[in-house]
Amino acid sequence: MTIRPAELIQRKRDGEELGADELRELVLGYTHDDVPDYQMAAFLMAVYFKGLSSAETFALTDAMVASGETIDLGGALGRKCVDKHSTGGVGDKTSIAVGPVVAACGVPFGKMSGRGLGHTGGTIDKLEAIPGYRVELTTDEFIAQVREIGLAIIGQSANLVPADKRLYALRDVTATVDNVSLIAASIMSKKIAGGADAIVLDVKVGDGAFMKTLEDAQTLAEAMIQLGRRAKRQVVCLLTDMDQPLGRAVGNALELREALATLRGEGPPDFSELVLSSAAHLLALSDLGINEAQGRWRAELAIADGSAVEAYEHWIQAQGGDPDESALRAAPVVREVAAPGAGFVRRLGATQVGLAALHLGAGRATKEAEIDHAVGVVCLRKRGDAVAAGDVLAEVHARDDASAEEAARDVLAAYELGEDAGRERKIILDTIG
């Protein structure tokens, strides 16, 4: 069968459903440079306006998986392997804490992660704040480390779902990112190809997230769960609050310090809750034969008895890094942001804090930009907290006085104080799957 891309574009433009073989040939043709950018861009725009059925979404995902190598972690290890993925938010360092907790409980955790474009670095960028940490392992090294250490987090292989890398870059410049089917296919193709048998997906909701409403997040979660089931993966989606930053720290080395504090049982309440809940679900999906409540108890015990910190240290050392917190870089300038008056924190805008961190150098405005791992923002007061005039709301960690001053103004603008605490919002808004 040889497709004519123009015909598929026309049929999708007119709302027709395309066959699995047609979508597969289109995606693989694009990956191999047989379909030009301008035709694939037109196809993506047709999908943006007309949508994809569940069968088409699965066929698209399957074609993207088939565009590169796949890893069978469960087969290689002879047991179930788990993974966690987040749709991204401000201060989201969850995988760095969840992985060691799960590994300390005896369940293998293998994750391929990406770099960040926006507020702060992705998980891989954060881990590169650790001196010596190797983000690039061969597939054999990756599997061997998960087998021996129980935990590995590496950069996504160029051979894993190359179609997604090309399609996402095209979507980014053609205003076709914001489509549930395309988002779901992008996320799940990487998770399926990456080899985990069970996956917890953290779908962020709110001001600092891609999905602004709970309804949109539920739609995305259900689409991803369907894709996971059709690929014979177990998937649970947590819908979590991103109206304010997660935890206190926003910035790569700062977030690593907070992840370590959480593994010691000293983390912020919202972040600690998300780590424990994510770990509990992963342990319940594993081959331990336990339920979520038992998984939660084991996760809490791993933190209390120090085995989660030990798992972190073994993991970082296995990938060539220095696990000592003192090895992390510190910014030369720390500027306090004081409350202009008394009251309660009614709002802490996640996007505004994220942009302040980006301008400091904690994130990337372009794919080529270098990240400053030391800089960022620490939000010491969060929604619902009482403050007196002059109390420190946040700290800005900066490279110089000028950038610290600018960021301090931006962070202060992210805070809204009121006469009462307002209605508190839970960190976990819904669980699906």
Short mmCIF file of C-alpha atoms in Angstrom, two decimals:
data_model
loop_
_atom_site.label_atom_id
_atom_site.label_comp_id
_atom_site.label_asym_id
_atom_site.label_seq_id
_atom_site.Cartn_x
_atom_site.Cartn_y
_atom_site.Cartn_z
CA MET A 1 0.00 0.00 0.00
CA THR A 2 1.31 3.42 -0.95
CA ILE A 3 -0.52 6.42 0.48
CA ARG A 4 -1.07 9.79 -1.08
CA PRO A 5 -0.59 12.31 1.77
CA ALA A 6 -2.75 14.96 0.05
CA GLU A 7 -5.65 12.52 -0.08
CA LEU A 8 -5.34 11.71 3.64
CA ILE A 9 -5.19 15.43 4.46
CA GLN A 10 -8.37 16.04 2.44
CA ARG A 11 -10.22 13.12 4.02
CA LYS A 12 -9.27 14.15 7.55
CA ARG A 13 -10.14 17.78 6.74
CA ASP A 14 -13.60 16.55 5.75
CA GLY A 15 -14.00 14.61 9.00
CA GLU A 16 -13.43 11.08 7.70
CA GLU A 17 -11.87 8.36 9.85
CA LEU A 18 -8.56 7.05 8.56
CA GLY A 19 -7.40 3.45 8.70
CA ALA A 20 -4.61 2.19 10.93
CA ASP A 21 -2.47 1.19 7.94
CA GLU A 22 -2.86 4.66 6.42
CA LEU A 23 -1.83 6.43 9.61
CA ARG A 24 1.09 4.07 10.10
CA GLU A 25 2.39 4.67 6.57
CA LEU A 26 1.95 8.43 6.94
CA VAL A 27 3.87 8.59 10.25
CA LEU A 28 6.66 6.27 9.12
CA GLY A 29 6.87 8.11 5.80
CA TYR A 30 7.31 11.40 7.64
CA THR A 31 9.95 9.87 9.95
CA HIS A 32 11.92 8.65 6.90
CA ASP A 33 11.62 12.00 5.07
CA ASP A 34 9.25 10.62 2.41
CA VAL A 35 6.50 13.01 3.55
CA PRO A 36 7.51 16.71 3.68
CA ASP A 37 6.98 19.05 6.61
CA TYR A 38 4.36 21.12 4.78
CA GLN A 39 2.10 18.11 4.19
CA MET A 40 2.44 16.80 7.73
CA ALA A 41 1.75 20.31 9.07
CA ALA A 42 -1.46 20.41 7.01
CA PHE A 43 -2.44 16.99 8.34
CA LEU A 44 -1.84 18.09 11.95
CA MET A 45 -4.01 21.16 11.40
CA ALA A 46 -6.79 18.96 10.00
CA VAL A 47 -6.50 16.77 13.11
CA TYR A 48 -6.54 19.85 15.32
CA PHE A 49 -9.91 20.93 13.90
CA LYS A 50 -11.55 17.54 13.20
CA GLY A 51 -10.03 15.41 15.95
CA LEU A 52 -9.17 11.72 15.99
CA SER A 53 -11.36 8.81 17.05
CA SER A 54 -10.09 6.51 19.80
CA ALA A 55 -9.14 3.93 17.14
CA GLU A 56 -7.23 6.57 15.16
CA THR A 57 -5.48 7.83 18.30
CA PHE A 58 -4.36 4.30 19.12
CA ALA A 59 -3.20 3.73 15.51
CA LEU A 60 -1.23 7.00 15.61
CA THR A 61 0.36 6.01 18.93
CA ASP A 62 1.20 2.54 17.62
CA ALA A 63 2.80 4.02 14.49
CA MET A 64 4.90 6.39 16.60
CA VAL A 65 6.10 3.48 18.77
CA ALA A 66 6.98 1.54 15.59
CA SER A 67 9.12 4.43 14.31
CA GLY A 68 12.04 3.46 16.57
CA GLU A 69 13.40 0.92 19.04
CA THR A 70 11.37 -0.42 21.95
CA ILE A 71 12.51 -1.74 25.29
CA ASP A 72 10.94 -4.68 27.14
CA LEU A 73 12.04 -4.00 30.70
CA GLY A 74 9.69 -6.58 32.20
CA GLY A 75 10.93 -9.28 29.87
CA ALA A 76 14.57 -8.40 30.52
CA LEU A 77 14.11 -8.32 34.30
CA GLY A 78 11.69 -11.19 34.57
CA ARG A 79 9.30 -9.09 36.64
CA LYS A 80 7.08 -6.00 36.51
CA CYS A 81 8.78 -2.64 36.10
CA VAL A 82 7.06 0.67 36.90
CA ASP A 83 7.36 4.27 35.68
CA LYS A 84 5.88 7.68 36.42
CA HIS A 85 5.27 10.63 34.12
CA SER A 86 4.08 14.19 34.70
CA THR A 87 2.56 16.56 32.15
CA GLY A 88 4.80 19.24 33.67
CA GLY A 89 4.43 22.12 36.07
CA VAL A 90 6.25 24.65 38.22
CA GLY A 91 8.46 23.07 40.88
CA ASP A 92 7.69 19.50 39.77
CA LYS A 93 10.54 17.32 40.94
CA THR A 94 8.33 14.35 41.87
CA SER A 95 10.06 11.56 39.93
CA ILE A 96 13.38 12.31 41.67
CA ALA A 97 11.78 11.48 45.02
CA VAL A 98 9.30 8.79 43.92
CA GLY A 99 11.93 6.63 42.19
CA PRO A 100 14.06 6.03 45.31
CA VAL A 101 10.98 5.38 47.49
CA VAL A 102 9.66 2.74 45.07
CA ALA A 103 13.11 1.17 44.62
CA ALA A 104 13.59 1.05 48.41
CA CYS A 105 10.36 -0.97 48.57
CA GLY A 106 11.81 -3.57 46.18
CA VAL A 107 10.08 -2.58 42.95
CA PRO A 108 12.18 -1.77 39.83
CA PHE A 109 11.68 1.78 38.52
CA GLY A 110 12.98 2.62 35.04
CA LYS A 111 12.36 5.98 33.43
CA MET A 112 13.41 7.78 30.27
CA SER A 113 12.84 11.49 30.68
CA GLY A 114 13.19 14.65 28.65
CA ARG A 115 14.62 18.11 28.94
CA GLY A 116 12.53 21.16 29.75
CA LEU A 117 11.49 24.07 27.59
CA GLY A 118 10.00 26.83 29.72
CA HIS A 119 9.92 27.68 33.43
CA THR A 120 12.60 25.28 34.70
CA GLY A 121 14.49 22.29 33.45
CA GLY A 122 12.94 18.88 32.92
CA THR A 123 13.84 15.94 35.15
CA ILE A 124 17.03 15.32 33.17
CA ASP A 125 18.10 18.98 33.50
CA LYS A 126 17.53 18.84 37.24
CA LEU A 127 19.62 15.67 37.54
CA GLU A 128 22.42 17.34 35.57
CA ALA A 129 22.76 19.74 38.49
CA ILE A 130 24.45 16.78 40.23
CA PRO A 131 28.19 16.80 39.43
CA GLY A 132 29.14 13.78 37.30
CA TYR A 133 25.63 12.42 36.76
CA ARG A 134 25.41 10.53 33.45
CA VAL A 135 22.11 11.11 31.71
CA GLU A 136 23.04 9.04 28.66
CA LEU A 137 23.23 5.26 29.11
CA THR A 138 23.00 2.62 26.42
CA THR A 139 19.88 0.46 26.48
CA ASP A 140 21.92 -2.42 27.89
CA GLU A 141 23.38 -0.18 30.61
CA PHE A 142 19.89 1.13 31.42
CA ILE A 143 18.45 -2.39 31.81
CA ALA A 144 21.47 -3.59 33.81
CA GLN A 145 21.21 -0.68 36.25
CA VAL A 146 17.48 -1.21 36.82
CA ARG A 147 18.24 -4.89 37.45
CA GLU A 148 21.15 -4.27 39.85
CA ILE A 149 20.19 -1.00 41.59
CA GLY A 150 16.43 -1.09 41.09
CA LEU A 151 16.37 2.43 39.66
CA ALA A 152 17.56 4.40 36.64
CA ILE A 153 16.45 7.71 35.14
CA ILE A 154 18.08 8.59 31.83
CA GLY A 155 17.60 10.89 28.88
CA GLN A 156 15.32 9.71 26.14
CA SER A 157 17.21 7.71 23.51
CA ALA A 158 17.28 9.28 20.06
CA ASN A 159 16.18 5.88 18.74
CA LEU A 160 13.10 5.80 20.96
CA VAL A 161 9.99 7.17 19.19
CA PRO A 162 11.84 9.45 16.73
CA ALA A 163 8.46 10.23 15.13
CA ASP A 164 7.34 11.98 18.32
CA LYS A 165 10.41 14.20 18.41
CA ARG A 166 9.81 15.33 14.83
CA LEU A 167 6.04 15.68 15.19
CA TYR A 168 6.29 17.65 18.43
CA ALA A 169 8.78 20.09 16.92
CA LEU A 170 6.38 20.60 14.00
CA ARG A 171 3.36 21.01 16.30
CA ASP A 172 5.29 23.56 18.34
CA VAL A 173 5.72 25.88 15.34
CA THR A 174 2.31 25.30 13.73
CA ALA A 175 0.00 26.01 16.72
CA THR A 176 -1.20 22.38 16.86
CA VAL A 177 0.12 21.38 20.29
CA ASP A 178 -3.20 21.88 22.09
CA ASN A 179 -5.09 18.75 20.98
CA VAL A 180 -5.95 15.94 23.41
CA SER A 181 -5.37 13.08 20.93
CA LEU A 182 -1.99 14.43 19.85
CA ILE A 183 -0.92 15.08 23.47
CA ALA A 184 -2.05 11.61 24.57
CA ALA A 185 -0.29 9.91 21.64
CA SER A 186 2.93 11.85 22.30
CA ILE A 187 3.05 10.93 25.99
CA MET A 188 1.92 7.32 25.70
CA SER A 189 4.08 6.41 22.71
CA LYS A 190 7.17 7.22 24.81
CA LYS A 191 5.86 5.37 27.86
CA ILE A 192 4.93 2.27 25.82
CA ALA A 193 8.25 2.21 23.95
CA GLY A 194 10.16 2.81 27.20
CA GLY A 195 9.18 -0.62 28.47
CA ALA A 196 7.41 -0.11 31.81
CA ASP A 197 4.53 -2.46 32.56
CA ALA A 198 2.69 -0.11 34.93
CA ILE A 199 2.61 3.68 34.82
CA VAL A 200 1.33 6.45 37.08
CA LEU A 201 0.55 9.60 35.09
CA ASP A 202 0.44 12.92 36.95
CA VAL A 203 -1.79 15.29 34.97
CA LYS A 204 -1.33 18.83 36.24
CA VAL A 205 -4.36 21.15 36.41
CA GLY A 206 -4.50 24.93 36.79
CA ASP A 207 -2.64 28.19 36.24
CA GLY A 208 0.84 26.70 35.83
CA ALA A 209 -0.27 23.64 33.83
CA PHE A 210 -1.00 22.84 30.22
CA MET A 211 -4.53 21.71 31.15
CA LYS A 212 -6.26 24.67 32.78
CA THR A 213 -9.51 22.98 33.87
CA LEU A 214 -10.33 19.76 35.68
CA GLU A 215 -12.67 18.75 32.85
CA ASP A 216 -9.91 19.05 30.21
CA ALA A 217 -7.50 17.13 32.45
CA GLN A 218 -10.05 14.32 32.93
CA THR A 219 -10.51 14.06 29.15
CA LEU A 220 -6.74 13.76 28.63
CA ALA A 221 -6.40 11.25 31.48
CA GLU A 222 -9.13 9.01 30.06
CA ALA A 223 -7.54 9.13 26.59
CA MET A 224 -4.15 8.07 27.98
CA ILE A 225 -5.65 5.29 30.09
CA GLN A 226 -7.40 3.90 26.99
CA LEU A 227 -4.11 3.95 25.06
CA GLY A 228 -2.34 2.22 27.93
CA ARG A 229 -4.95 -0.52 28.18
CA ARG A 230 -4.89 -1.18 24.43
CA ALA A 231 -1.12 -1.56 24.69
CA LYS A 232 -1.59 -3.95 27.65
CA ARG A 233 -0.15 -1.51 30.21
CA GLN A 234 -1.66 -0.72 33.60
CA VAL A 235 -2.19 3.01 33.98
CA VAL A 236 -3.44 5.21 36.83
CA CYS A 237 -3.84 8.98 36.40
CA LEU A 238 -3.58 11.45 39.28
CA LEU A 239 -5.02 14.89 38.52
CA THR A 240 -3.06 17.33 40.68
CA ASP A 241 -3.16 21.02 41.54
CA MET A 242 -0.88 23.42 39.67
CA ASP A 243 -2.54 26.72 40.59
CA GLN A 244 0.51 27.33 42.79
CA PRO A 245 4.03 25.87 42.58
CA LEU A 246 4.51 22.31 43.83
CA GLY A 247 6.43 22.30 47.10
CA ARG A 248 8.53 25.39 47.79
CA ALA A 249 11.53 25.15 45.46
CA VAL A 250 11.49 26.22 41.80
CA GLY A 251 14.89 25.79 40.15
CA ASN A 252 17.07 22.79 39.44
CA ALA A 253 19.56 22.42 42.34
CA LEU A 254 16.98 23.93 44.72
CA GLU A 255 14.46 21.28 43.68
CA LEU A 256 17.01 18.49 44.17
CA ARG A 257 17.60 19.72 47.72
CA GLU A 258 13.85 19.64 48.33
CA ALA A 259 13.55 16.12 46.88
CA LEU A 260 16.31 14.97 49.24
CA ALA A 261 14.63 16.67 52.21
CA THR A 262 11.42 14.86 51.31
CA LEU A 263 13.23 11.50 51.22
CA ARG A 264 14.40 12.32 54.77
CA GLY A 265 10.81 13.02 55.83
CA GLU A 266 11.34 16.80 55.93
CA GLY A 267 9.60 17.89 52.73
CA PRO A 268 6.76 20.39 52.23
CA PRO A 269 3.31 18.88 52.96
CA ASP A 270 1.89 19.14 49.43
CA PHE A 271 4.96 17.67 47.75
CA SER A 272 5.33 14.92 50.37
CA GLU A 273 1.69 13.94 49.88
CA LEU A 274 2.10 13.69 46.10
CA VAL A 275 5.28 11.61 46.45
CA LEU A 276 3.63 9.19 48.89
CA SER A 277 0.43 8.90 46.85
CA SER A 278 2.34 8.32 43.58
CA ALA A 279 4.57 5.71 45.24
CA ALA A 280 1.55 3.98 46.81
CA HIS A 281 -0.16 3.64 43.42
CA LEU A 282 3.03 2.33 41.78
CA LEU A 283 3.55 -0.25 44.52
CA ALA A 284 -0.08 -1.36 44.20
CA LEU A 285 0.41 -1.79 40.42
CA SER A 286 3.65 -3.77 40.95
CA ASP A 287 4.13 -7.51 41.41
CA LEU A 288 4.27 -7.25 45.22
CA GLY A 289 0.61 -8.25 45.48
CA ILE A 290 -0.38 -5.37 47.77
CA ASN A 291 -3.10 -2.72 47.65
CA GLU A 292 -2.74 1.06 47.67
CA ALA A 293 -3.07 1.41 51.47
CA GLN A 294 -0.34 -1.19 52.01
CA GLY A 295 1.77 0.55 49.37
CA ARG A 296 1.38 3.84 51.22
CA TRP A 297 2.47 2.22 54.48
CA ARG A 298 5.56 0.74 52.85
CA ALA A 299 6.44 4.06 51.22
CA GLU A 300 6.14 5.88 54.55
CA LEU A 301 8.34 3.21 56.19
CA ALA A 302 11.02 3.55 53.48
CA ILE A 303 11.27 7.26 54.26
CA ALA A 304 11.15 6.76 58.05
CA ASP A 305 13.87 4.07 58.18
CA GLY A 306 16.29 5.83 55.82
CA SER A 307 16.15 3.23 53.04
CA ALA A 308 14.71 5.78 50.56
CA VAL A 309 17.77 8.03 51.03
CA GLU A 310 20.06 4.99 50.66
CA ALA A 311 18.30 4.07 47.40
CA TYR A 312 18.82 7.66 46.17
CA GLU A 313 22.54 7.53 47.00
CA HIS A 314 23.04 4.15 45.29
CA TRP A 315 21.20 5.37 42.21
CA ILE A 316 23.15 8.62 41.85
CA GLN A 317 26.49 6.86 42.41
CA ALA A 318 25.58 4.17 39.85
CA GLN A 319 25.17 6.90 37.23
CA GLY A 320 28.46 8.57 38.14
CA GLY A 321 27.09 11.39 40.28
CA ASP A 322 27.96 12.74 43.71
CA PRO A 323 24.91 12.19 45.95
CA ASP A 324 26.17 14.55 48.67
CA GLU A 325 23.86 17.56 48.94
CA SER A 326 26.86 19.84 49.50
CA ALA A 327 28.03 19.06 45.94
CA LEU A 328 25.05 20.95 44.49
CA ARG A 329 25.76 24.48 43.30
CA ALA A 330 24.48 27.50 45.23
CA ALA A 331 23.65 30.91 43.75
CA PRO A 332 25.91 33.79 44.89
CA VAL A 333 23.00 36.19 45.59
CA VAL A 334 19.97 35.39 47.78
CA ARG A 335 17.31 38.11 47.97
CA GLU A 336 14.37 37.97 50.40
CA VAL A 337 10.89 38.98 49.25
CA ALA A 338 9.01 40.59 52.15
CA ALA A 339 5.25 40.85 52.65
CA PRO A 340 4.08 44.45 52.12
CA GLY A 341 1.29 44.02 54.69
CA ALA A 342 -0.46 41.55 56.99
CA GLY A 343 -3.05 38.99 55.94
CA PHE A 344 -3.34 35.55 54.41
CA VAL A 345 -1.89 34.29 51.14
CA ARG A 346 -4.98 34.05 48.94
CA ARG A 347 -3.10 33.28 45.73
CA LEU A 348 0.39 32.35 44.57
CA GLY A 349 0.49 32.37 40.78
CA ALA A 350 2.40 29.35 39.51
CA THR A 351 3.03 30.83 36.06
CA GLN A 352 4.38 34.11 37.48
CA VAL A 353 6.79 32.29 39.79
CA GLY A 354 7.82 30.02 36.93
CA LEU A 355 8.52 32.98 34.64
CA ALA A 356 10.58 34.65 37.37
CA ALA A 357 12.68 31.47 37.61
CA LEU A 358 12.98 31.34 33.81
CA HIS A 359 14.26 34.92 33.66
CA LEU A 360 16.83 34.08 36.34
CA GLY A 361 18.14 31.32 34.06
CA ALA A 362 16.54 28.26 35.68
CA GLY A 363 14.74 27.33 32.46
CA ARG A 364 15.00 27.68 28.69
CA ALA A 365 13.29 30.26 26.52
CA THR A 366 14.73 28.45 23.47
CA LYS A 367 15.90 24.86 22.98
CA GLU A 368 19.50 26.04 22.58
CA ALA A 369 19.61 28.04 25.84
CA GLU A 370 21.91 26.99 28.68
CA ILE A 371 20.41 26.40 32.13
CA ASP A 372 21.90 27.90 35.30
CA HIS A 373 21.37 25.04 37.77
CA ALA A 374 21.97 27.18 40.88
CA VAL A 375 19.30 29.86 40.44
CA GLY A 376 15.58 29.85 41.22
CA VAL A 377 12.89 30.78 43.72
CA VAL A 378 11.93 29.29 47.09
CA CYS A 379 8.32 30.09 48.10
CA LEU A 380 8.37 30.04 51.89
CA ARG A 381 4.72 31.06 52.27
CA LYS A 382 1.97 29.44 50.23
CA ARG A 383 -1.78 29.61 49.81
CA GLY A 384 -3.61 29.76 53.15
CA ASP A 385 -0.58 30.86 55.22
CA ALA A 386 -0.91 33.84 57.58
CA VAL A 387 1.73 36.57 57.25
CA ALA A 388 2.61 39.75 59.11
CA ALA A 389 4.00 42.85 57.42
CA GLY A 390 7.69 42.30 56.70
CA ASP A 391 7.54 38.49 56.90
CA VAL A 392 9.61 36.72 54.25
CA LEU A 393 7.31 35.36 51.54
CA ALA A 394 10.02 33.93 49.31
CA GLU A 395 13.72 33.85 48.50
CA VAL A 396 15.20 34.62 45.11
CA HIS A 397 18.45 32.78 44.33
CA ALA A 398 20.23 34.70 41.58
CA ARG A 399 23.49 35.13 39.70
CA ASP A 400 23.71 38.90 40.33
CA ASP A 401 21.97 41.78 42.11
CA ALA A 402 20.20 43.12 39.01
CA SER A 403 18.50 39.83 38.13
CA ALA A 404 17.69 39.25 41.82
CA GLU A 405 15.95 42.62 42.04
CA GLU A 406 13.88 42.03 38.91
CA ALA A 407 12.89 38.52 39.99
CA ALA A 408 11.95 39.73 43.48
CA ARG A 409 9.47 42.19 41.93
CA ASP A 410 8.00 39.44 39.75
CA VAL A 411 7.67 37.02 42.67
CA LEU A 412 6.00 39.65 44.87
CA ALA A 413 3.47 40.26 42.07
CA ALA A 414 2.65 36.52 42.13
CA TYR A 415 1.41 36.83 45.72
CA GLU A 416 -2.08 38.06 46.56
CA LEU A 417 -2.83 38.75 50.23
CA GLY A 418 -6.32 38.92 51.69
CA GLU A 419 -8.18 39.19 54.98
CA ASP A 420 -8.96 35.47 55.17
CA ALA A 421 -7.26 32.29 54.04
CA GLY A 422 -9.86 31.43 51.41
CA ARG A 423 -10.81 27.92 50.44
CA GLU A 424 -7.91 25.48 50.41
CA ARG A 425 -7.50 23.24 47.36
CA LYS A 426 -6.21 19.69 47.74
CA ILE A 427 -3.06 18.63 45.93
CA ILE A 428 -4.76 15.57 44.39
CA LEU A 429 -7.97 16.67 42.69
CA ASP A 430 -9.02 13.35 41.19
CA THR A 431 -7.77 9.81 40.52
CA ILE A 432 -8.72 7.92 37.37
CA GLY A 433 -7.93 4.30 36.55
#
